[in-house]
């Protein structure tokens, strides 16, 4: 079956389960399921019930699509995302993004845990993503072009929406949360970076590194989403004073940053029109 048909089938299934239109798609990353804590839930749909949806296999991920209201907007939140390192193709990991857009969502809010590379960052910071570098060595748009899915050579000069970036900054000020801004580099993982890789990533201009977000944002750009990405800086990697990073620390710190991401997300949604 081709991807277009897979998207249509999932959309058909989900339309029957959703009681109203959806405006905003949210992707919650590792240890960040609680960002949607204040979501007034109308329906929870396990991924395994949705046609063609992959299943989430990672620790810290729930594997449910949650439909409801957050900040007065009608949202679909993915509690748990799919990663390249789980063995899925980038086409598979980004299929939910296509499905949520086809369901009518216009805005995409992506959260993820990331390792800080900028020496001014501290574990616990929130970084508003202003741009990215794709170092995954693969691309979700690779393959035979199906024009029904989008164009061949999408522009990538502004994959993150300037107005949403501004609003997230304002929301942070209103909620007295300090935020950083920066460039997110995506690597395939699943291992964490060596000191030499960390130094290279910083030299390339990245402020944070993670194993997600970028494929989703590439697809989102192709299909006309307005995107905001927030990264939870769970650890900071400095090549000259590199400390071991454990997944436990990443998840623990992500959970500590959750309330900040939640507050910013909710405020951005409240003011969205
Ligand atoms: N590297 C890559 N991905 C990550 C990190 C890291 O240090 N921390 C959280 N996600």
CSV table of C-alpha atoms and ligand atoms in Angstrom, one decimal:
chain,number,residue,atom,x,y,z
A,1,UNK,CA,0.0,0.0,0.0
A,2,UNK,CA,1.3,3.5,-0.7
A,3,UNK,CA,1.7,6.2,1.9
A,4,UNK,CA,-1.2,8.3,0.6
A,5,UNK,CA,-3.6,5.4,1.1
A,6,UNK,CA,-2.2,4.6,4.5
A,7,UNK,CA,-2.8,8.2,5.6
A,8,UNK,CA,-6.3,8.2,4.2
A,9,UNK,CA,-7.2,5.0,6.1
A,10,UNK,CA,-5.9,6.3,9.4
A,11,UNK,CA,-7.8,9.6,8.8
A,12,UNK,CA,-11.0,7.7,8.1
A,13,UNK,CA,-10.6,5.6,11.3
A,14,UNK,CA,-9.7,8.7,13.5
A,15,UNK,CA,-12.5,10.9,12.1
A,16,UNK,CA,-15.0,8.4,13.4
A,17,UNK,CA,-13.4,8.6,16.9
A,18,UNK,CA,-13.0,12.4,17.1
A,19,UNK,CA,-16.1,14.4,18.1
A,20,UNK,CA,-14.9,17.7,16.5
A,21,UNK,CA,-12.4,19.3,14.3
A,22,UNK,CA,-8.8,19.4,15.4
A,23,UNK,CA,-6.6,22.5,15.2
A,24,UNK,CA,-3.3,21.7,16.9
A,25,UNK,CA,-1.1,18.6,16.7
A,26,UNK,CA,1.3,18.1,19.6
A,27,UNK,CA,4.2,15.6,19.8
A,28,UNK,CA,5.4,14.8,23.3
A,29,UNK,CA,9.0,13.5,23.6
A,30,UNK,CA,10.9,11.2,26.0
A,31,UNK,CA,9.8,11.8,29.6
A,32,UNK,CA,7.5,14.7,28.5
A,33,UNK,CA,4.1,13.0,28.4
A,34,UNK,CA,3.1,15.3,31.3
A,35,UNK,CA,3.3,18.4,29.2
A,36,UNK,CA,-0.3,17.7,28.3
A,37,UNK,CA,-1.3,17.2,32.0
A,38,UNK,CA,-3.9,19.9,31.8
A,39,UNK,CA,-5.4,18.5,28.7
A,40,UNK,CA,-9.2,18.0,29.1
A,41,UNK,CA,-9.3,14.5,27.6
A,42,UNK,CA,-12.2,13.6,25.3
A,43,UNK,CA,-10.7,10.4,23.9
A,44,UNK,CA,-7.5,8.3,24.2
A,45,UNK,CA,-6.7,6.1,21.2
A,46,UNK,CA,-3.9,3.5,21.6
A,47,UNK,CA,-1.5,3.6,18.7
A,48,UNK,CA,-2.0,-0.1,18.1
A,49,UNK,CA,-5.7,0.5,17.2
A,50,UNK,CA,-4.8,3.1,14.5
A,51,UNK,CA,-4.3,1.6,11.0
A,52,UNK,CA,-0.7,1.9,9.9
A,53,UNK,CA,0.5,3.6,13.1
A,54,UNK,CA,3.8,2.2,14.3
A,55,UNK,CA,4.0,1.2,18.0
A,56,UNK,CA,6.1,3.1,20.5
A,57,UNK,CA,8.8,0.8,22.0
A,58,UNK,CA,10.8,3.2,24.1
A,59,UNK,CA,11.0,3.6,27.8
A,60,UNK,CA,9.2,6.9,28.9
A,61,UNK,CA,6.7,6.8,26.0
A,62,UNK,CA,3.1,5.8,26.4
A,63,UNK,CA,1.9,5.1,22.9
A,64,UNK,CA,-1.5,6.9,22.9
A,65,UNK,CA,-3.0,9.6,20.7
A,66,UNK,CA,-4.9,11.9,23.1
A,67,UNK,CA,-7.7,14.1,21.8
A,68,UNK,CA,-9.1,17.0,23.9
A,69,UNK,CA,-8.8,20.6,24.8
A,70,UNK,CA,-5.7,22.5,25.9
A,71,UNK,CA,-5.6,26.2,26.3
A,72,UNK,CA,-9.0,26.4,24.8
A,73,UNK,CA,-7.9,24.8,21.5
A,74,UNK,CA,-8.9,21.4,20.1
A,75,UNK,CA,-5.7,19.3,20.1
A,76,UNK,CA,-4.4,15.9,19.2
A,77,UNK,CA,-1.4,15.0,21.3
A,78,UNK,CA,0.9,12.1,20.6
A,79,UNK,CA,2.1,10.7,23.9
A,80,UNK,CA,5.1,8.9,22.7
A,81,UNK,CA,6.8,9.4,19.3
A,82,UNK,CA,8.6,7.1,16.9
A,83,UNK,CA,12.4,7.2,16.6
A,84,UNK,CA,14.7,6.2,13.8
A,85,UNK,CA,16.8,4.3,16.3
A,86,UNK,CA,13.9,2.0,17.0
A,87,UNK,CA,14.4,0.6,13.5
A,88,UNK,CA,11.5,2.4,11.8
A,89,UNK,CA,12.2,4.2,8.5
A,90,UNK,CA,12.0,8.0,8.7
A,91,UNK,CA,8.9,7.7,6.5
A,92,UNK,CA,7.2,5.5,9.2
A,93,UNK,CA,8.3,7.8,12.1
A,94,UNK,CA,6.7,10.8,10.4
A,95,UNK,CA,3.5,9.1,9.2
A,96,UNK,CA,1.6,10.4,12.2
A,97,UNK,CA,2.5,14.0,11.2
A,98,UNK,CA,0.9,13.5,7.8
A,99,UNK,CA,-2.1,11.9,9.4
A,100,UNK,CA,-2.6,14.8,11.9
A,101,UNK,CA,-2.3,17.4,9.1
A,102,UNK,CA,-4.8,15.4,6.9
A,103,UNK,CA,-7.2,15.5,9.9
A,104,UNK,CA,-7.1,19.3,9.7
A,105,UNK,CA,-4.4,20.4,12.2
A,106,UNK,CA,-2.7,23.6,11.1
A,107,UNK,CA,-0.3,24.0,14.0
A,108,UNK,CA,2.4,21.5,15.1
A,109,UNK,CA,4.0,21.7,18.5
A,110,UNK,CA,7.0,19.4,19.0
A,111,UNK,CA,8.7,18.7,22.3
A,112,UNK,CA,11.8,16.7,22.8
A,113,UNK,CA,14.6,16.0,25.2
A,114,UNK,CA,18.0,17.2,24.0
A,115,UNK,CA,21.6,17.4,25.1
A,116,UNK,CA,22.9,21.0,25.4
A,117,UNK,CA,26.0,21.9,23.5
A,118,UNK,CA,26.1,25.6,24.0
A,119,UNK,CA,28.2,26.2,27.1
A,120,UNK,CA,25.7,28.9,28.3
A,121,UNK,CA,23.1,26.2,28.7
A,122,UNK,CA,22.3,24.4,31.9
A,123,UNK,CA,20.5,21.1,32.5
A,124,UNK,CA,16.9,22.1,33.1
A,125,UNK,CA,16.8,24.8,30.5
A,126,UNK,CA,14.1,25.1,27.8
A,127,UNK,CA,15.4,25.8,24.3
A,128,UNK,CA,13.1,27.3,21.7
A,129,UNK,CA,14.3,25.8,18.4
A,130,UNK,CA,15.0,28.5,15.8
A,131,UNK,CA,16.6,26.2,13.2
A,132,UNK,CA,18.0,22.8,12.7
A,133,UNK,CA,20.8,20.7,11.1
A,134,UNK,CA,19.8,17.2,9.8
A,135,UNK,CA,22.7,14.9,10.5
A,136,UNK,CA,20.7,11.7,10.5
A,137,UNK,CA,22.1,10.6,7.2
A,138,UNK,CA,18.6,10.0,5.9
A,139,UNK,CA,15.6,12.0,5.0
A,140,UNK,CA,11.8,11.3,5.4
A,141,UNK,CA,11.1,12.8,2.0
A,142,UNK,CA,13.4,10.3,0.2
A,143,UNK,CA,11.7,8.0,-2.3
A,144,UNK,CA,9.5,8.1,-5.3
A,145,UNK,CA,7.6,11.3,-5.3
A,146,UNK,CA,3.8,11.1,-4.8
A,147,UNK,CA,2.6,14.7,-5.6
A,148,UNK,CA,-0.5,14.0,-3.5
A,149,UNK,CA,1.8,14.0,-0.4
A,150,UNK,CA,3.6,17.3,-1.2
A,151,UNK,CA,6.3,18.8,-3.3
A,152,UNK,CA,9.7,17.3,-4.2
A,153,UNK,CA,12.0,20.1,-3.0
A,154,UNK,CA,10.3,21.9,-0.1
A,155,UNK,CA,11.8,25.2,1.0
A,156,UNK,CA,13.6,24.9,4.4
A,157,UNK,CA,14.6,28.6,4.9
A,158,UNK,CA,12.2,28.9,7.9
A,159,UNK,CA,10.9,25.6,9.1
A,160,UNK,CA,10.1,27.0,12.5
A,161,UNK,CA,7.3,29.6,12.5
A,162,UNK,CA,8.6,33.1,13.4
A,163,UNK,CA,5.4,34.1,15.0
A,164,UNK,CA,5.1,31.0,17.1
A,165,UNK,CA,8.7,31.5,18.2
A,166,UNK,CA,7.9,35.1,19.3
A,167,UNK,CA,4.8,33.9,21.1
A,168,UNK,CA,6.6,31.2,22.9
A,169,UNK,CA,9.1,33.8,24.0
A,170,UNK,CA,6.3,36.1,25.3
A,171,UNK,CA,4.6,33.2,27.0
A,172,UNK,CA,7.8,32.3,28.8
A,173,UNK,CA,8.3,35.9,30.0
A,174,UNK,CA,4.6,36.0,31.2
A,175,UNK,CA,5.2,32.8,33.1
A,176,UNK,CA,8.6,33.9,34.4
A,177,UNK,CA,10.4,31.0,32.7
A,178,UNK,CA,13.8,31.7,31.3
A,179,UNK,CA,14.3,30.3,27.8
A,180,UNK,CA,17.2,29.9,25.5
A,181,UNK,CA,17.1,29.9,21.7
A,182,UNK,CA,19.1,27.8,19.4
A,183,UNK,CA,19.9,25.3,16.7
A,184,UNK,CA,18.9,21.7,17.1
A,185,UNK,CA,21.1,19.0,15.4
A,186,UNK,CA,19.5,15.7,14.9
A,187,UNK,CA,21.6,12.5,15.0
A,188,UNK,CA,20.3,9.0,14.5
A,189,UNK,CA,21.4,7.6,17.9
A,190,UNK,CA,20.8,5.5,19.8
A,191,UNK,CA,24.2,5.9,21.4
A,192,UNK,CA,25.0,9.3,22.9
A,193,UNK,CA,27.8,11.3,21.4
A,194,UNK,CA,31.6,10.9,21.9
A,195,UNK,CA,33.6,13.9,22.9
A,196,UNK,CA,34.9,14.3,19.3
A,197,UNK,CA,31.3,14.2,18.0
A,198,UNK,CA,30.2,16.7,20.6
A,199,UNK,CA,33.0,19.1,19.6
A,200,UNK,CA,32.1,18.6,15.9
A,201,UNK,CA,28.4,19.4,16.5
A,202,UNK,CA,29.3,22.6,18.4
A,203,UNK,CA,31.7,23.6,15.6
A,204,UNK,CA,28.9,23.0,13.1
A,205,UNK,CA,26.8,25.6,14.9
A,206,UNK,CA,24.4,23.4,16.9
A,207,UNK,CA,23.3,24.5,20.4
A,208,UNK,CA,21.6,21.2,21.3
A,209,UNK,CA,21.6,17.6,20.0
A,210,UNK,CA,18.8,15.1,19.9
A,211,UNK,CA,17.5,12.0,18.1
A,212,UNK,CA,14.1,13.3,16.9
A,213,UNK,CA,12.2,16.5,15.9
A,214,UNK,CA,14.0,17.2,12.6
A,215,UNK,CA,12.4,14.4,10.5
A,216,UNK,CA,9.0,15.5,11.8
A,217,UNK,CA,9.7,19.1,11.1
A,218,UNK,CA,10.9,18.4,7.6
A,219,UNK,CA,7.7,16.6,6.8
A,220,UNK,CA,5.7,19.3,8.6
A,221,UNK,CA,7.3,21.9,6.3
A,222,UNK,CA,6.5,19.9,3.2
A,223,UNK,CA,2.8,19.7,4.1
A,224,UNK,CA,2.3,23.3,5.3
A,225,UNK,CA,2.2,23.0,9.1
A,226,UNK,CA,3.1,26.0,11.2
A,227,UNK,CA,5.6,24.5,13.6
A,228,UNK,CA,7.0,25.4,17.1
A,229,UNK,CA,9.6,23.1,18.6
A,230,UNK,CA,10.7,23.2,22.3
A,231,UNK,CA,13.6,21.2,23.5
A,232,UNK,CA,14.1,20.2,27.2
A,233,UNK,CA,17.8,20.4,27.8
A,234,UNK,CA,18.2,17.4,30.0
A,235,UNK,CA,22.1,17.4,30.1
A,236,UNK,CA,24.9,19.6,28.8
A,237,UNK,CA,27.7,18.0,26.9
A,238,UNK,CA,31.0,19.9,26.9
A,239,UNK,CA,33.8,18.1,25.0
A,240,UNK,CA,36.6,19.3,27.3
A,241,UNK,CA,34.7,18.3,30.5
A,242,UNK,CA,32.5,15.5,29.2
A,243,UNK,CA,30.4,13.7,31.8
A,244,UNK,CA,28.7,10.4,31.2
A,245,UNK,CA,25.0,10.7,30.3
A,246,UNK,CA,22.5,8.1,31.4
A,247,UNK,CA,19.0,7.6,30.0
A,248,UNK,CA,17.8,7.7,33.6
A,249,UNK,CA,19.2,11.2,34.1
A,250,UNK,CA,17.7,12.3,30.7
A,251,UNK,CA,14.2,11.0,31.7
A,252,UNK,CA,14.5,12.4,35.3
A,253,UNK,CA,15.5,15.8,34.1
A,254,UNK,CA,12.9,15.8,31.3
A,255,UNK,CA,10.3,15.3,34.0
A,256,UNK,CA,11.6,18.2,35.9
A,257,UNK,CA,11.4,20.5,32.8
A,258,UNK,CA,7.9,19.3,31.9
A,259,UNK,CA,6.0,21.9,33.9
A,260,UNK,CA,7.9,24.7,32.1
A,261,UNK,CA,7.1,23.2,28.7
A,262,UNK,CA,3.5,22.7,29.7
A,263,UNK,CA,3.1,26.3,30.9
A,264,UNK,CA,4.6,27.7,27.7
A,265,UNK,CA,2.6,25.3,25.5
A,266,UNK,CA,-0.7,26.2,27.2
A,267,UNK,CA,-0.1,29.9,27.0
A,268,UNK,CA,0.9,29.7,23.3
A,269,UNK,CA,-2.3,27.8,22.6
A,270,UNK,CA,-4.5,30.2,24.6
A,271,UNK,CA,-3.3,33.1,22.5
A,272,UNK,CA,-3.4,31.2,19.2
A,273,UNK,CA,-6.0,32.3,16.6
B,1,LIG,N1,22.5,13.5,23.0
B,1,LIG,C1,21.5,13.1,22.1
B,1,LIG,N2,20.2,13.1,22.4
B,1,LIG,C2,19.9,13.4,23.7
B,1,LIG,C3,20.8,13.8,24.6
B,1,LIG,C4,22.2,13.9,24.3
B,1,LIG,O1,23.1,14.2,25.1
B,1,LIG,N3,20.1,14.2,25.8
B,1,LIG,C5,18.8,13.9,25.5
B,1,LIG,N4,18.6,13.5,24.2
